[in-house]
XYZ file of C-alpha atoms in Angstrom:
486
model
C 144.059 10.103 127.954
C 141.785 10.170 124.922
C 142.727 12.194 121.893
C 140.029 13.390 119.528
C 141.131 13.949 115.979
C 139.323 16.835 114.318
C 139.586 17.247 110.553
C 141.453 20.397 109.396
C 138.497 21.545 107.309
C 136.269 21.549 110.352
C 138.823 23.598 112.289
C 138.916 26.097 109.444
C 135.120 26.406 109.436
C 135.084 26.842 113.217
C 137.748 29.547 112.997
C 135.759 31.406 110.376
C 132.573 31.177 112.448
C 134.428 32.442 115.535
C 135.968 35.297 113.552
C 132.557 36.263 112.212
C 131.080 36.250 115.692
C 134.045 38.297 116.897
C 133.578 40.818 114.088
C 129.891 41.138 114.952
C 130.737 41.721 118.617
C 133.400 44.229 117.646
C 130.904 45.923 115.354
C 128.362 46.180 118.154
C 130.989 47.649 120.460
C 131.995 50.138 117.772
C 128.370 51.133 117.213
C 127.837 51.477 120.957
C 130.906 53.689 121.251
C 129.772 55.872 118.346
C 126.301 56.103 119.873
C 127.768 57.179 123.215
C 129.992 59.742 121.510
C 127.055 61.304 119.668
C 124.327 61.215 122.315
C 123.739 62.796 125.696
C 123.578 59.998 128.315
C 121.026 61.858 130.481
C 118.363 62.812 127.942
C 119.263 60.434 125.119
C 119.305 63.372 122.693
C 121.988 63.861 120.041
C 124.745 66.030 121.504
C 127.007 68.859 120.310
C 129.197 66.384 118.403
C 126.185 65.224 116.390
C 125.089 68.829 115.812
C 128.144 69.625 113.681
C 127.369 67.261 110.747
C 123.669 68.087 110.988
C 124.440 71.786 110.507
C 126.962 71.033 107.753
C 124.278 69.108 105.889
C 121.688 71.859 106.086
C 124.249 74.555 105.169
C 125.254 72.582 102.085
C 121.765 71.667 100.936
C 119.950 74.996 101.080
C 120.018 78.106 98.942
C 122.052 81.140 100.105
C 118.884 82.715 101.502
C 116.058 81.132 103.464
C 118.218 78.413 104.986
C 116.047 77.853 108.093
C 116.453 78.818 111.728
C 118.565 77.492 114.561
C 117.198 77.996 118.077
C 119.298 77.660 121.228
C 117.137 77.158 124.321
C 118.549 77.802 127.790
C 116.509 76.701 130.810
C 116.421 79.604 133.257
C 117.754 79.501 136.827
C 118.713 75.860 136.528
C 121.716 76.259 138.820
C 119.319 77.396 141.549
C 117.275 74.215 141.082
C 120.393 72.082 141.557
C 121.465 74.106 144.601
C 118.027 73.982 146.228
C 116.817 70.457 145.428
C 120.020 68.632 144.547
C 121.388 67.326 141.263
C 119.137 64.236 141.238
C 116.048 66.442 141.109
C 117.808 68.726 138.631
C 118.499 65.775 136.341
C 114.862 64.639 136.505
C 113.698 68.153 135.675
C 116.182 68.344 132.777
C 114.822 65.115 131.306
C 111.226 66.275 131.776
C 111.856 69.667 130.150
C 113.673 68.017 127.258
C 110.686 65.721 126.832
C 108.340 68.687 126.672
C 110.381 70.326 123.917
C 110.782 67.085 121.991
C 107.055 66.336 122.217
C 106.274 69.599 120.435
C 108.800 69.207 117.589
C 107.504 69.346 114.061
C 108.186 66.424 111.750
C 111.230 67.986 110.058
C 112.849 69.499 113.173
C 115.813 68.021 115.044
C 116.763 68.573 118.681
C 120.187 68.376 120.365
C 121.562 68.919 123.855
C 124.509 71.328 123.847
C 125.466 70.782 127.481
C 124.261 72.061 130.825
C 120.774 73.578 130.570
C 121.139 74.360 126.843
C 119.382 72.654 123.937
C 119.366 73.344 120.214
C 116.567 72.903 117.680
C 117.090 73.067 113.917
C 113.873 74.284 112.280
C 114.203 73.869 108.475
C 110.784 75.304 107.628
C 111.147 78.449 109.757
C 112.676 80.444 106.926
C 111.406 83.858 108.045
C 112.054 85.852 111.180
C 108.353 85.780 112.051
C 108.164 81.995 111.702
C 111.268 81.511 113.837
C 109.921 83.795 116.568
C 106.630 81.892 116.505
C 108.438 78.557 116.939
C 110.511 80.009 119.778
C 107.339 81.163 121.511
C 105.769 77.721 121.118
C 108.840 76.082 122.644
C 108.738 78.526 125.569
C 105.094 77.608 126.178
C 105.949 73.912 126.036
C 108.631 74.359 128.708
C 106.518 76.632 130.895
C 104.414 73.914 132.535
C 104.236 72.503 136.045
C 106.609 69.605 136.627
C 106.082 67.103 139.402
C 109.404 65.823 140.709
C 108.916 63.448 143.642
C 106.695 65.450 145.995
C 107.576 68.856 144.561
C 105.876 70.860 141.839
C 108.302 73.059 139.897
C 107.994 75.578 137.087
C 110.778 76.896 134.877
C 111.082 79.229 131.893
C 113.398 79.327 128.904
C 115.481 82.035 127.251
C 115.964 81.515 123.514
C 118.460 82.812 120.972
C 117.507 82.542 117.288
C 119.845 82.500 114.293
C 118.461 82.891 110.787
C 120.932 81.025 108.577
C 122.231 83.009 105.612
C 125.297 83.314 103.416
C 127.429 84.509 106.355
C 127.084 81.103 108.025
C 129.600 79.052 106.106
C 130.578 76.640 108.901
C 128.743 75.015 111.830
C 131.073 76.748 114.299
C 129.932 80.177 113.126
C 126.297 79.133 113.528
C 126.875 77.863 117.069
C 128.876 80.976 118.037
C 126.138 83.273 116.726
C 123.394 81.297 118.459
C 125.302 81.406 121.736
C 125.810 85.163 121.339
C 122.051 85.565 120.787
C 121.311 83.650 124.004
C 123.767 85.828 125.959
C 122.108 88.937 124.565
C 118.652 87.586 125.422
C 119.782 86.888 128.999
C 120.975 90.475 129.365
C 117.459 91.645 128.464
C 115.846 89.393 131.070
C 114.998 85.746 131.650
C 112.343 84.296 129.377
C 113.393 86.572 126.509
C 113.672 85.668 122.820
C 116.416 87.396 120.807
C 117.193 87.097 117.101
C 120.894 87.280 116.286
C 122.246 90.522 114.833
C 125.763 91.099 113.488
C 126.531 93.542 116.318
C 126.367 90.585 118.721
C 129.524 89.188 117.130
C 131.538 91.927 118.842
C 132.285 89.687 121.812
C 135.096 87.234 121.391
C 134.540 83.556 122.121
C 137.022 82.771 124.931
C 137.464 79.188 123.724
C 139.241 80.170 120.524
C 140.449 83.583 121.689
C 144.127 82.711 122.032
C 144.411 81.312 118.509
C 142.511 84.209 116.981
C 144.399 86.893 118.902
C 147.778 85.410 118.040
C 146.667 85.317 114.423
C 145.529 88.945 114.702
C 148.987 89.965 115.911
C 150.714 88.015 113.130
C 148.401 89.390 110.440
C 148.531 93.015 111.568
C 144.849 93.211 112.546
C 145.496 95.484 115.522
C 145.384 99.228 114.975
C 145.683 102.452 116.937
C 143.049 105.131 117.167
C 143.669 108.470 118.841
C 141.740 110.664 121.254
C 142.877 114.310 120.953
C 143.981 116.173 124.095
C 143.098 119.868 123.886
C 143.425 123.134 125.745
C 140.172 124.327 127.265
C 140.539 127.954 126.253
C 141.252 127.548 122.531
C 140.573 123.841 121.826
C 144.155 123.662 120.560
C 145.423 120.106 120.116
C 148.525 119.476 122.218
C 148.621 115.697 122.025
C 146.665 112.486 121.644
C 146.046 109.319 123.594
C 146.754 106.099 121.689
C 143.895 103.592 121.984
C 144.195 99.964 120.903
C 141.551 98.435 118.644
C 141.220 95.070 116.909
C 140.086 95.138 113.276
C 138.539 91.671 113.330
C 137.647 90.544 109.783
C 134.439 88.934 111.102
C 133.264 91.420 113.716
C 134.685 94.718 112.518
C 136.472 97.054 114.927
C 136.424 95.519 118.416
C 136.985 97.791 121.463
C 139.679 96.799 123.983
C 137.250 96.091 126.807
C 136.207 92.952 124.938
C 139.647 91.420 124.422
C 142.195 92.853 126.900
C 141.422 90.202 129.523
C 141.723 87.569 126.821
C 145.112 88.992 125.800
C 146.256 88.665 129.400
C 144.931 85.101 129.673
C 146.745 84.194 126.438
C 149.985 85.784 127.722
C 149.916 88.274 124.850
C 149.886 91.575 126.738
C 153.640 92.061 126.422
C 153.972 91.451 122.650
C 150.835 93.462 121.864
C 151.946 96.185 124.293
C 155.312 96.360 122.538
C 153.523 96.696 119.200
C 151.372 99.534 120.584
C 154.429 101.394 121.868
C 156.338 100.940 118.607
C 153.377 102.054 116.488
C 152.748 105.098 118.694
C 156.439 106.008 118.532
C 156.457 105.800 114.737
C 153.358 107.981 114.505
C 154.745 110.560 116.920
C 158.010 110.664 114.963
C 155.959 111.285 111.818
C 154.029 114.104 113.530
C 157.287 115.665 114.651
C 158.332 115.909 111.001
C 154.939 117.044 109.684
C 154.232 119.630 112.393
C 157.628 120.804 113.698
C 156.175 123.853 115.448
C 153.739 121.768 117.530
C 155.172 119.987 120.550
C 152.706 117.099 120.287
C 152.792 114.401 122.967
C 151.490 110.860 122.604
C 150.090 109.052 125.618
C 150.357 105.254 125.743
C 148.510 103.106 128.282
C 150.585 100.576 130.215
C 149.112 97.563 132.005
C 150.203 96.727 135.568
C 151.702 93.410 134.458
C 153.869 95.241 131.912
C 155.295 97.538 134.581
C 156.102 94.555 136.771
C 158.063 92.769 134.034
C 161.809 92.899 134.850
C 162.765 93.718 131.238
C 160.069 96.353 130.637
C 162.432 99.364 130.787
C 164.898 97.691 128.417
C 162.106 96.936 125.953
C 160.788 100.515 126.080
C 164.222 102.031 125.500
C 164.962 99.579 122.692
C 161.708 100.456 120.898
C 162.323 104.186 121.278
C 165.832 103.747 119.876
C 164.643 101.656 116.922
C 161.854 104.089 115.978
C 163.857 107.268 116.571
C 161.068 108.823 118.653
C 161.755 111.675 121.050
C 161.179 110.289 124.589
C 160.182 113.734 125.855
C 157.151 113.577 123.550
C 156.002 110.253 124.961
C 153.857 109.821 128.056
C 153.225 106.452 129.666
C 149.834 106.304 131.377
C 149.466 104.062 134.399
C 146.581 103.313 136.751
C 146.555 102.967 140.491
C 146.195 99.231 139.991
C 149.814 99.175 138.816
C 150.884 100.137 142.314
C 149.443 96.951 143.771
C 151.621 94.589 141.715
C 155.018 95.071 143.394
C 155.564 98.552 144.754
C 159.368 98.372 144.754
C 159.572 97.010 141.207
C 157.124 99.655 139.970
C 159.015 102.423 141.742
C 162.307 101.357 140.133
C 160.651 101.059 136.709
C 159.072 104.513 136.878
C 162.270 106.093 138.119
C 164.286 104.653 135.223
C 161.654 105.745 132.690
C 161.721 109.285 134.082
C 165.517 109.330 133.879
C 165.198 108.309 130.215
C 163.115 111.457 129.561
C 159.576 110.020 129.342
C 156.575 111.666 130.976
C 154.296 109.782 133.375
C 150.559 110.176 133.847
C 148.296 108.676 136.499
C 144.944 107.657 135.020
C 141.564 107.478 136.790
C 142.798 109.992 139.340
C 140.413 110.341 142.287
C 138.874 106.855 142.157
C 141.384 104.962 144.314
C 141.672 104.876 148.065
C 145.448 105.362 148.096
C 145.970 107.577 145.072
C 147.172 110.550 147.091
C 149.915 108.491 148.724
C 151.146 107.420 145.315
C 151.366 110.856 143.753
C 153.452 112.004 146.697
C 155.820 109.040 146.333
C 156.181 108.866 142.547
C 157.508 111.601 140.309
C 154.548 112.106 137.987
C 153.847 114.762 135.357
C 150.111 114.480 134.731
C 147.003 113.683 136.765
C 143.956 112.578 134.805
C 140.600 113.243 136.453
C 138.233 110.362 135.925
C 135.126 110.663 133.769
C 132.940 109.486 136.645
C 133.405 112.890 138.319
C 133.298 114.924 135.106
C 129.975 113.340 134.103
C 128.160 114.914 137.064
C 130.151 118.079 137.472
C 127.169 120.277 136.551
C 124.535 118.174 138.271
C 126.090 117.262 141.600
C 127.685 119.742 143.991
C 129.766 117.019 145.583
C 131.372 116.047 142.287
C 131.950 119.700 141.458
C 133.826 120.145 144.732
C 135.848 116.951 144.176
C 136.995 118.022 140.703
C 137.837 121.487 141.972
C 139.984 120.083 144.763
C 141.704 117.571 142.470
C 142.691 120.338 140.058
C 143.908 122.487 142.949
C 145.986 119.660 144.376
C 147.509 118.875 140.965
C 148.592 122.481 140.588
C 149.956 122.544 144.125
C 152.138 119.566 143.200
C 153.210 121.265 139.932
C 151.376 118.701 137.807
C 149.200 119.080 134.716
C 145.512 118.284 135.279
C 143.663 116.598 132.402
C 139.905 115.997 132.612
C 138.669 112.875 130.861
C 135.297 112.149 129.321
C 134.176 115.703 128.559
C 130.979 115.299 126.580
C 129.308 118.716 126.622
C 129.883 122.442 126.324
C 128.684 122.884 129.925
C 131.341 120.541 131.249
C 134.067 122.209 129.180
C 133.049 125.664 130.375
C 132.967 124.580 134.013
C 136.401 122.950 133.791
C 137.823 126.054 132.115
C 136.434 128.122 134.991
C 138.295 125.837 137.401
C 141.575 126.455 135.526
C 141.844 122.822 134.445
C 144.826 122.618 132.097
C 143.708 120.174 129.424
C 140.826 117.890 128.539
C 139.696 115.130 126.227
C 136.314 113.692 125.358
C 133.583 113.208 122.793
C 132.690 116.906 122.930
C 135.699 117.473 120.668
C 136.224 114.105 119.046
C 135.632 110.400 119.349
C 138.690 108.149 119.003
C 139.822 108.667 115.414
C 142.022 106.668 113.002
C 145.443 107.988 112.036
C 144.385 109.749 108.838
C 141.568 111.599 110.642
C 143.694 112.667 113.590
C 146.348 113.994 111.209
C 143.757 116.204 109.506
C 142.899 117.592 112.936
C 146.579 118.099 113.725
C 147.051 119.965 110.448
C 144.316 122.417 111.476
C 145.727 122.682 114.981
C 142.374 123.181 116.683
C 139.036 121.393 116.961
C 135.758 123.212 116.534
C 132.997 121.331 118.317
C 129.527 121.670 116.873
C 127.945 122.565 120.236
C 128.254 125.923 121.976
C 130.899 125.613 124.701
C 129.658 128.627 126.631
C 126.199 127.431 127.686
C 125.014 128.671 131.048
C 125.326 126.387 134.078
C 121.959 125.933 135.787
C 123.045 125.871 139.396
C 125.436 128.021 141.379
C 128.789 126.359 142.002
C 130.034 126.199 145.593
C 132.878 128.453 146.635
C 136.369 127.119 146.129
C 138.049 125.677 149.248
C 140.612 127.858 151.023
C 143.382 125.357 150.299
C 143.569 122.194 148.240
C 142.908 119.011 150.130
C 145.677 116.439 150.394
């Protein structure tokens, strides 16, 4: 065996050279990883991750006004391309369309792929609405060409949302949210549309951060109650009010429940928010009882099916009533037919216990469900609410007139109070009064109002609508049926 003696200095130099080569290799790997993290592998464009610092830079470097435009481009009907031709063809078309947009970029513009069929272009020189719309139109024209993919010739269009950066856009996330909202709005107006972002488009909540924001809203007291008065049809005397949940979002203003109730359910927040609604409504009703002792005012509170199905729901309701000191006889829980499809036995037990505790029960959207009549015979209800869908056409459609007439007759036959919802005109109010409908609510008397406004109405006792309630009905109503239909 032959041993080779290598001087220590030479070993040291070799080690340093190896370490340097290793550092270079590690550096290349690191750069490759960073490149992969910041670029779309299909098109080679910078991706959403790279968009964040790019937006931060432009937000920090420009004046509060005239900060440029951000355009989000969505290729139309791209899912249909993938379904019809396959994802390989879809990928080729995506790359070709991206190339068309990139080819038309101006020297100071930057392009990113957001994901799926969406791209983003930052246009620093498009500082006016007109300039931004012109650039959006040019991009649409660039996309709207004939593409040859294998043996096929395809054409696509693009829908574009435009955001004009201003002082409201303090973070990249706000810019991206607003641009996405503009694209959604453009899509609702039709494919190939260009829409410039307006503040009203912020009313929809981004589902990705909904849970965090809604939990924060509950902790910070951003939820509020508005009230829709319930009135008598003969004198427009206020006999109660329906509590309606709203979210006073600091960014979007007052958000209606249709835009966040599903998100509350997904975030498992319906129960805590529902408890807050009940407690707040109880406190307000207790206050009204002290302010207006001669008026037997009732407050109606909507209850979700999942709340009724909760095993501790009755205990929570009774605890809240006890803590607030509200009179249970002045509280009405409003349920929908959908509640009956959760667990019929659990719902039946819950409603029975609530009735025994002195609360009233109302069935909402009466007349729209296939099994509603079975339910009102089984459950001990107090109020039937006739859905707006029938009230809307009561003076224009004989069929709807007959339906409302029969629903009122059946309610009276079952010794229940009939309340018509969604009354918007004097004609509707007069017709319902002629049918002996007990009570009504709707925009004819008042839109949902905040607490201070509803209390001014309660102090007066009646509402005087601006329109004439006694306008003549144009067509002759059909004769009432001999007996109410079951």
